Tab-separated table of C-alpha atoms in Angstrom:
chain	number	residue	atom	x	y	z
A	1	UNK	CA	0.000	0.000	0.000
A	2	UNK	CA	0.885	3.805	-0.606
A	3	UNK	CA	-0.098	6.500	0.955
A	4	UNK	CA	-2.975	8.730	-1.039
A	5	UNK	CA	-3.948	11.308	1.485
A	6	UNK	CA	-4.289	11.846	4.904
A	7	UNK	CA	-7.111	9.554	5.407
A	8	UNK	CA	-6.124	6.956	2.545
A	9	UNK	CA	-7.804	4.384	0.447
A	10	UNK	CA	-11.431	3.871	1.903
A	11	UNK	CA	-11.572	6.553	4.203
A	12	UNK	CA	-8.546	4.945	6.215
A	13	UNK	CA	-6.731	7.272	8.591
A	14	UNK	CA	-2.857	6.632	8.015
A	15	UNK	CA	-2.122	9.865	10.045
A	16	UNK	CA	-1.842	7.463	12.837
A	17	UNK	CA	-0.481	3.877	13.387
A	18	UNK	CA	-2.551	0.761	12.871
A	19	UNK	CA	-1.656	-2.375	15.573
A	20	UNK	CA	-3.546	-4.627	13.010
A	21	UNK	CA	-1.299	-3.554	10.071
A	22	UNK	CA	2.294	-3.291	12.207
A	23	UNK	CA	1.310	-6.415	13.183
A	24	UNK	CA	1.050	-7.459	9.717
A	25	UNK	CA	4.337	-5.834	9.034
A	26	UNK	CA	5.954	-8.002	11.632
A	27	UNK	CA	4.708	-11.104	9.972
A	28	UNK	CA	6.323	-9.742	6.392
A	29	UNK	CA	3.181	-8.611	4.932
A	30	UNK	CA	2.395	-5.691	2.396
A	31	UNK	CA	-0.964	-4.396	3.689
A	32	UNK	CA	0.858	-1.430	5.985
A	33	UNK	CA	1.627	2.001	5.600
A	34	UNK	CA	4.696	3.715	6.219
A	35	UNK	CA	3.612	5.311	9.527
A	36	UNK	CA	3.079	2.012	10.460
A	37	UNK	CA	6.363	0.477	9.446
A	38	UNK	CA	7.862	3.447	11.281
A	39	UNK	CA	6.409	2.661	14.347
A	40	UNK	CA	7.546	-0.843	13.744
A	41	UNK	CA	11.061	0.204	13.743
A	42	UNK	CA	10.648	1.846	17.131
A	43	UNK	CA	9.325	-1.092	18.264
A	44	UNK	CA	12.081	-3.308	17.318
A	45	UNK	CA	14.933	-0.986	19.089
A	46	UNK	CA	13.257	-1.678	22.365
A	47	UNK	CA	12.425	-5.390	21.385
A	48	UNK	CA	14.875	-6.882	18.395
A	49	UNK	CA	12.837	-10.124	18.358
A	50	UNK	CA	9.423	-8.826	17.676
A	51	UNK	CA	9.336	-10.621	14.383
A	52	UNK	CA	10.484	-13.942	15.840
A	53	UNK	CA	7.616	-12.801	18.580
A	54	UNK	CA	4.732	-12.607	16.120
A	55	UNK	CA	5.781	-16.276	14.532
A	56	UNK	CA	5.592	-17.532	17.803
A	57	UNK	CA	2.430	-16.058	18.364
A	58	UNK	CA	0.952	-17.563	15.190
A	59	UNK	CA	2.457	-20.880	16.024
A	60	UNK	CA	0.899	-20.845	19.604
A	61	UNK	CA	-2.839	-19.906	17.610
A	62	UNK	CA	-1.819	-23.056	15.423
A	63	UNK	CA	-1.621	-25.546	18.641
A	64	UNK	CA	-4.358	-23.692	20.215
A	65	UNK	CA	-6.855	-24.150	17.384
A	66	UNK	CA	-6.254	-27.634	17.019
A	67	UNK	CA	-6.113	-28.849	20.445
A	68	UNK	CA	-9.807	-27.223	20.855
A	69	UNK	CA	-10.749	-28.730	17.796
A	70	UNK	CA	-9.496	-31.831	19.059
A	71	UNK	CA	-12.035	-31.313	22.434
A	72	UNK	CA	-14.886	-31.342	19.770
A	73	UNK	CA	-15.218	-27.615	19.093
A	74	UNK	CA	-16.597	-27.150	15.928
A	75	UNK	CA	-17.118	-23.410	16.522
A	76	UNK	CA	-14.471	-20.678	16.713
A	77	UNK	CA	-14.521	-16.712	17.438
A	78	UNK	CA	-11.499	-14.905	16.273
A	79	UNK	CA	-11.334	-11.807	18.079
A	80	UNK	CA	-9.040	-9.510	16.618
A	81	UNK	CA	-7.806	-11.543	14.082
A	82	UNK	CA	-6.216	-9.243	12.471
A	83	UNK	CA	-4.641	-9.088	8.358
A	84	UNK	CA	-5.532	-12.560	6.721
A	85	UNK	CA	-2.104	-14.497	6.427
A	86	UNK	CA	-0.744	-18.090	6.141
A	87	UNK	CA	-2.860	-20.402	8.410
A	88	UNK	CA	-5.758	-18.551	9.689
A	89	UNK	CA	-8.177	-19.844	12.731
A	90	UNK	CA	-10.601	-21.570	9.893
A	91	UNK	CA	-7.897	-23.166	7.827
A	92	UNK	CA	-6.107	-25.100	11.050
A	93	UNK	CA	-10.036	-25.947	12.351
A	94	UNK	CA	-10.795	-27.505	8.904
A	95	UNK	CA	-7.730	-29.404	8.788
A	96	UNK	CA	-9.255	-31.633	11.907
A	97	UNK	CA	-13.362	-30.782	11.651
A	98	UNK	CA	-13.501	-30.104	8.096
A	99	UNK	CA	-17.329	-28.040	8.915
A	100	UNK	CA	-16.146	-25.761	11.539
A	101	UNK	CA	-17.493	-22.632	11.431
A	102	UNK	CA	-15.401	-19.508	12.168
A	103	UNK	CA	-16.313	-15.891	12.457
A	104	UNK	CA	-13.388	-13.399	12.670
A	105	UNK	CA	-14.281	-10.013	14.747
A	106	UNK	CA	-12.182	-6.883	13.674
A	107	UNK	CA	-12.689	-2.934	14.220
A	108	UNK	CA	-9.797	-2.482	11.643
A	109	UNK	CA	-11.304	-1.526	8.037
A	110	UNK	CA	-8.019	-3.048	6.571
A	111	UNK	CA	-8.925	-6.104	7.589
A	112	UNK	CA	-12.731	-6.438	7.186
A	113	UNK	CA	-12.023	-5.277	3.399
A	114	UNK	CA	-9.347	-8.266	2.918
A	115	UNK	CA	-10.777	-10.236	5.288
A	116	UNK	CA	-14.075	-10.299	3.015
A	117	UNK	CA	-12.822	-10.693	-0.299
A	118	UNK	CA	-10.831	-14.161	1.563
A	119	UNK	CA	-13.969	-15.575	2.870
A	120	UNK	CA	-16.515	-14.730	0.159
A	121	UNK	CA	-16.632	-17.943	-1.258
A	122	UNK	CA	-16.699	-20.184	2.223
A	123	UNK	CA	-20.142	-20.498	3.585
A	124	UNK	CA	-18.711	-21.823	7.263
A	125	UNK	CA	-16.835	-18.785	8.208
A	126	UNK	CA	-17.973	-14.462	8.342
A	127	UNK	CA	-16.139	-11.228	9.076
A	128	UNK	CA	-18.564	-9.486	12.076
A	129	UNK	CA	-16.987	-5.570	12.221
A	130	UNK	CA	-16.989	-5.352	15.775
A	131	UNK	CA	-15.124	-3.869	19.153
A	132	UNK	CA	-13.880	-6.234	21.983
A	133	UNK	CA	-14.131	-3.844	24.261
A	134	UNK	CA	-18.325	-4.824	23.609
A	135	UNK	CA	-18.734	-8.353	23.613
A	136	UNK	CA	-22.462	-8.726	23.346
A	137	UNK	CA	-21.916	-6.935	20.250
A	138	UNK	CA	-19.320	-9.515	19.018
A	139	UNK	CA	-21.709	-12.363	19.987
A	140	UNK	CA	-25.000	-10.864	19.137
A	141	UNK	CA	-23.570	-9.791	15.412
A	142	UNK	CA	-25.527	-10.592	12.471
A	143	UNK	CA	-22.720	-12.253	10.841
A	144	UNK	CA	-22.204	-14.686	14.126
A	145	UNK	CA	-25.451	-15.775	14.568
A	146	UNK	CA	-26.101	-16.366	11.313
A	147	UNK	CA	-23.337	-19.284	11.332
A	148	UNK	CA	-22.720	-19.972	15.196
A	149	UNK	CA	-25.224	-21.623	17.530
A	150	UNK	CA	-24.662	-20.388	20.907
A	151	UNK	CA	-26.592	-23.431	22.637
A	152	UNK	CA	-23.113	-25.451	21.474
A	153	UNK	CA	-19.555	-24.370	23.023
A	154	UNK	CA	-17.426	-22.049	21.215
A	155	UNK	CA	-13.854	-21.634	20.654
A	156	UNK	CA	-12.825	-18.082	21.419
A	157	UNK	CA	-9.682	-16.434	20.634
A	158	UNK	CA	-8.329	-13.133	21.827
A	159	UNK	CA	-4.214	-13.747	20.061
A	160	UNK	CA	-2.452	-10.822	21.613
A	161	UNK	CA	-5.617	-8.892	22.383
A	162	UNK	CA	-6.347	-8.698	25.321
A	163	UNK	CA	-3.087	-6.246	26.288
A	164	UNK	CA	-5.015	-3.438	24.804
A	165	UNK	CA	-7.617	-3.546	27.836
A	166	UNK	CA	-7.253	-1.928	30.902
A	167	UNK	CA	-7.565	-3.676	34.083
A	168	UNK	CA	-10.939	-1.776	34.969
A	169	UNK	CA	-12.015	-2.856	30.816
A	170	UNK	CA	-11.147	-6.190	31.749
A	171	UNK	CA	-13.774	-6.968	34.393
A	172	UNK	CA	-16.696	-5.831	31.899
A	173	UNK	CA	-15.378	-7.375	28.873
A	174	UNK	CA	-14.441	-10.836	30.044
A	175	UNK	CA	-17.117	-11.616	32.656
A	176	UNK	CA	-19.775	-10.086	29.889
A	177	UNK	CA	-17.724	-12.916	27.348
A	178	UNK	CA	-17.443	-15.259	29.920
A	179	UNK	CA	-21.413	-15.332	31.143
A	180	UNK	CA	-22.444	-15.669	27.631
A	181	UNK	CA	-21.026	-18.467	26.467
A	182	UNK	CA	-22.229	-22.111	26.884
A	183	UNK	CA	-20.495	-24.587	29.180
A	184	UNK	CA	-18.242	-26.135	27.820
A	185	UNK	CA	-16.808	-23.580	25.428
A	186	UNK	CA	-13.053	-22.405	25.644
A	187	UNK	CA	-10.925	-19.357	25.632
A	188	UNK	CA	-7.381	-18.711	24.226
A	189	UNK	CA	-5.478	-15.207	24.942
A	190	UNK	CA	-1.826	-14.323	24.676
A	191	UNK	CA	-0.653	-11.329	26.602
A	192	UNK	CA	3.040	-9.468	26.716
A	193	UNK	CA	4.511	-9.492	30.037
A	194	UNK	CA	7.298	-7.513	31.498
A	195	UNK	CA	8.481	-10.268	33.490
A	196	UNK	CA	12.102	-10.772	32.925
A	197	UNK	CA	12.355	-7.932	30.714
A	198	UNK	CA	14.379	-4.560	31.007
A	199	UNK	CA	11.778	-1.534	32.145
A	200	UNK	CA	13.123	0.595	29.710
A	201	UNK	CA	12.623	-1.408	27.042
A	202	UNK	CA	8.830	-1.885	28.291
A	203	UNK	CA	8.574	1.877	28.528
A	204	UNK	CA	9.568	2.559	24.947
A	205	UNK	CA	7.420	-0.350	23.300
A	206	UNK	CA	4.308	1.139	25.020
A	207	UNK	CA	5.309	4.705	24.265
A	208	UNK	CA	4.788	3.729	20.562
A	209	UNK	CA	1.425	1.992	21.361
A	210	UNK	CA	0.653	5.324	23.041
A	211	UNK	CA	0.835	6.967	19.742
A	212	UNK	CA	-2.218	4.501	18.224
A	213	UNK	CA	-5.654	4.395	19.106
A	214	UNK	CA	-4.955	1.519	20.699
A	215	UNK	CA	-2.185	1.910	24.059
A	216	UNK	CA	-0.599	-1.414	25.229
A	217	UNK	CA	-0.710	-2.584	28.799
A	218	UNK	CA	2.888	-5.183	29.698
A	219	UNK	CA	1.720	-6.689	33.356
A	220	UNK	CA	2.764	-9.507	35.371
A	221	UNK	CA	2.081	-13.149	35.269
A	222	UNK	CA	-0.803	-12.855	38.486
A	223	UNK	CA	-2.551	-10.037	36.427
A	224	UNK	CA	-2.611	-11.603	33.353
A	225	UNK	CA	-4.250	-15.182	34.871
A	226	UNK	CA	-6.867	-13.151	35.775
A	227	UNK	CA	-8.356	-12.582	32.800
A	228	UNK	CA	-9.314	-16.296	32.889
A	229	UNK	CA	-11.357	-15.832	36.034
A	230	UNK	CA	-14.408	-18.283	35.684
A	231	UNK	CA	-12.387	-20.563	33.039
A	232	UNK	CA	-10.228	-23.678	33.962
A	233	UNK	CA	-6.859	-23.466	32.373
A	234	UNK	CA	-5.587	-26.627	30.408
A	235	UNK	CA	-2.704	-27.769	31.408
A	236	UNK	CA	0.225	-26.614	31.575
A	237	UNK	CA	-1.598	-23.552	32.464
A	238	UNK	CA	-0.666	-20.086	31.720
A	239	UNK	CA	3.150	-19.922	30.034
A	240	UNK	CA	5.158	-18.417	28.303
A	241	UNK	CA	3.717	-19.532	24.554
A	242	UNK	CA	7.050	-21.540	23.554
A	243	UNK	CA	6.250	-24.283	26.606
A	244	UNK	CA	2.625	-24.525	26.105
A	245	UNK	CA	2.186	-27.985	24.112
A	246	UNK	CA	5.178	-27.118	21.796
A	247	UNK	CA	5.400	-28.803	18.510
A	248	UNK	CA	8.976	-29.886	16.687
A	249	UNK	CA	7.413	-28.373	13.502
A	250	UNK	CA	6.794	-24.850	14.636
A	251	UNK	CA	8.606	-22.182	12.361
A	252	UNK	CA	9.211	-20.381	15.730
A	253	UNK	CA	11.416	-22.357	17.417
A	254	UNK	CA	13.650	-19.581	19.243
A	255	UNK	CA	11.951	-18.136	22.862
A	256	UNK	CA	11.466	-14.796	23.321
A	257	UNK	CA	9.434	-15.013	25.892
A	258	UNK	CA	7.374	-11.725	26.191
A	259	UNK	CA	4.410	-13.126	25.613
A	260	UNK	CA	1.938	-15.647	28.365
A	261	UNK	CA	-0.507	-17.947	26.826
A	262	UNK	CA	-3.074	-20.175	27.673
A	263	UNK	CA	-6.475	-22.323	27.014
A	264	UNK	CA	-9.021	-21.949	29.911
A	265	UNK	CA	-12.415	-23.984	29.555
A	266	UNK	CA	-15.816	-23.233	31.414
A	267	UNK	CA	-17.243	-25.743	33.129
């Protein structure tokens, strides 16, 4: 993409940077501008291995994806799921339930444009434009209920999401998510940490955030397990992604640790 204007192609504002589309910078892609590839680079002075970060990530959604799929969930919500790319949520579900259904939730117009033109032609999956920060909006969408039937369990997924909430947005958002889904349904977050990581480094990766609509919030190990209050992790709990089920054929084989992960279930 090049920059037209101020607001851009589609009415989209590239006066300011976009976490969906750094993100898909980190992952090589081409749908970014250059205020986001800027930010990007301030990012990686703090934190060389973000892009060995985001593969990790990706590999961690891989093993998440199919061990619910392998619990019988046949139902997935993407929340956040960002630029389409190599392996998304419905292509690792199919592999094992070749039916499941999939809706990916974004606020981004970058990605409901691509995200649209991807699915057009799959009747089990649906882009719902919608904020995480109002879940009964998410699950009350058109586009979900239209393909997801809530008196089943769902798979939900929040990949390096739920960093963008405060602690105060957490309590809404995830008991509101939590209370509305079925027993028996699962949820999957990642979350930076600043455990075992230099402060300043912390302090300049969320000064850049601070400069998007969308600030980023590092916390400890205690705070992030409680955003799976009401959900019983799967073992081994909540990690650091590398050492939750790892798999010999993840491209992401290097730790970086920055990032906790985990797979809670409601009973």
């Amino acid at each position: 993409m090049t920059e037209q204007d101020a607001t851009g192609p589609s009415g989209i504002d590239v006066t300011r940077p976009s976490v969906a589309r750094m993100y898909d910078y980190y992952l090589g892609g081409k749908d970014n501008f250059e205020i986001d590839r800027e930010a990007v680079g301030r990012v990686e002075k703090a934190m060389p291995e973000i892009r060995q970060l985001a593969l990790e990530n990706r590999a961690f959604l891989r093993r998440a994806v199919r061990h619910m799929a392998r619990q019988g969930i046949r139902q997935f919500i993407d929340i956040g799921s960002g630029l389409p790319t190599v392996g998304n949520t419905h292509e690792i579900a199919q592999e094992i339930i070749p039916d499941a259904r999939v809706v990916y939730v974004d606020n981004d117009p970058v990605v409901l444009q691509h995200g649209r033109a991807l699915l057009a032609t799959d009747e089990n999956t649906t882009v719902a434009a919608a904020d995480m920060r109002r879940p009964i909006e998410v699950l009350e969408h058109p586009q979900t209920i239209k393909i997801l039937d809530f008196n089943q369990p769902v798979g939900v997924l929040m990949i390096a999401m739920v960093h963008f909430l405060t602690m105060d947005e957490r309590g809404t958002v995830m008991t509101q998510l939590r209370d509305a889904l079925p027993s028996g349904s699962y949820l999957t977050l990642t979350h930076v940490t600043r455990d075992g990581h230099p402060t300043d480094a912390v302090d300049a990766i969320e000064a850049v955030y601070a400069a998007t609509p969308t600030p980023i919030y590092f916390r400890e190990h205690a705070e992030v397990a409680r955003f799976f209050d009401g959900f019983e992790l799967v073992p081994p709990g909540l990690v650091t992604i590398d050492t939750w089920h790892p798999d010999p054929d993840d491209l992401a084989p290097e730790a970086t640790r920055w990032l906790y992960g985990g797979v809670g279930r409601k009973p």
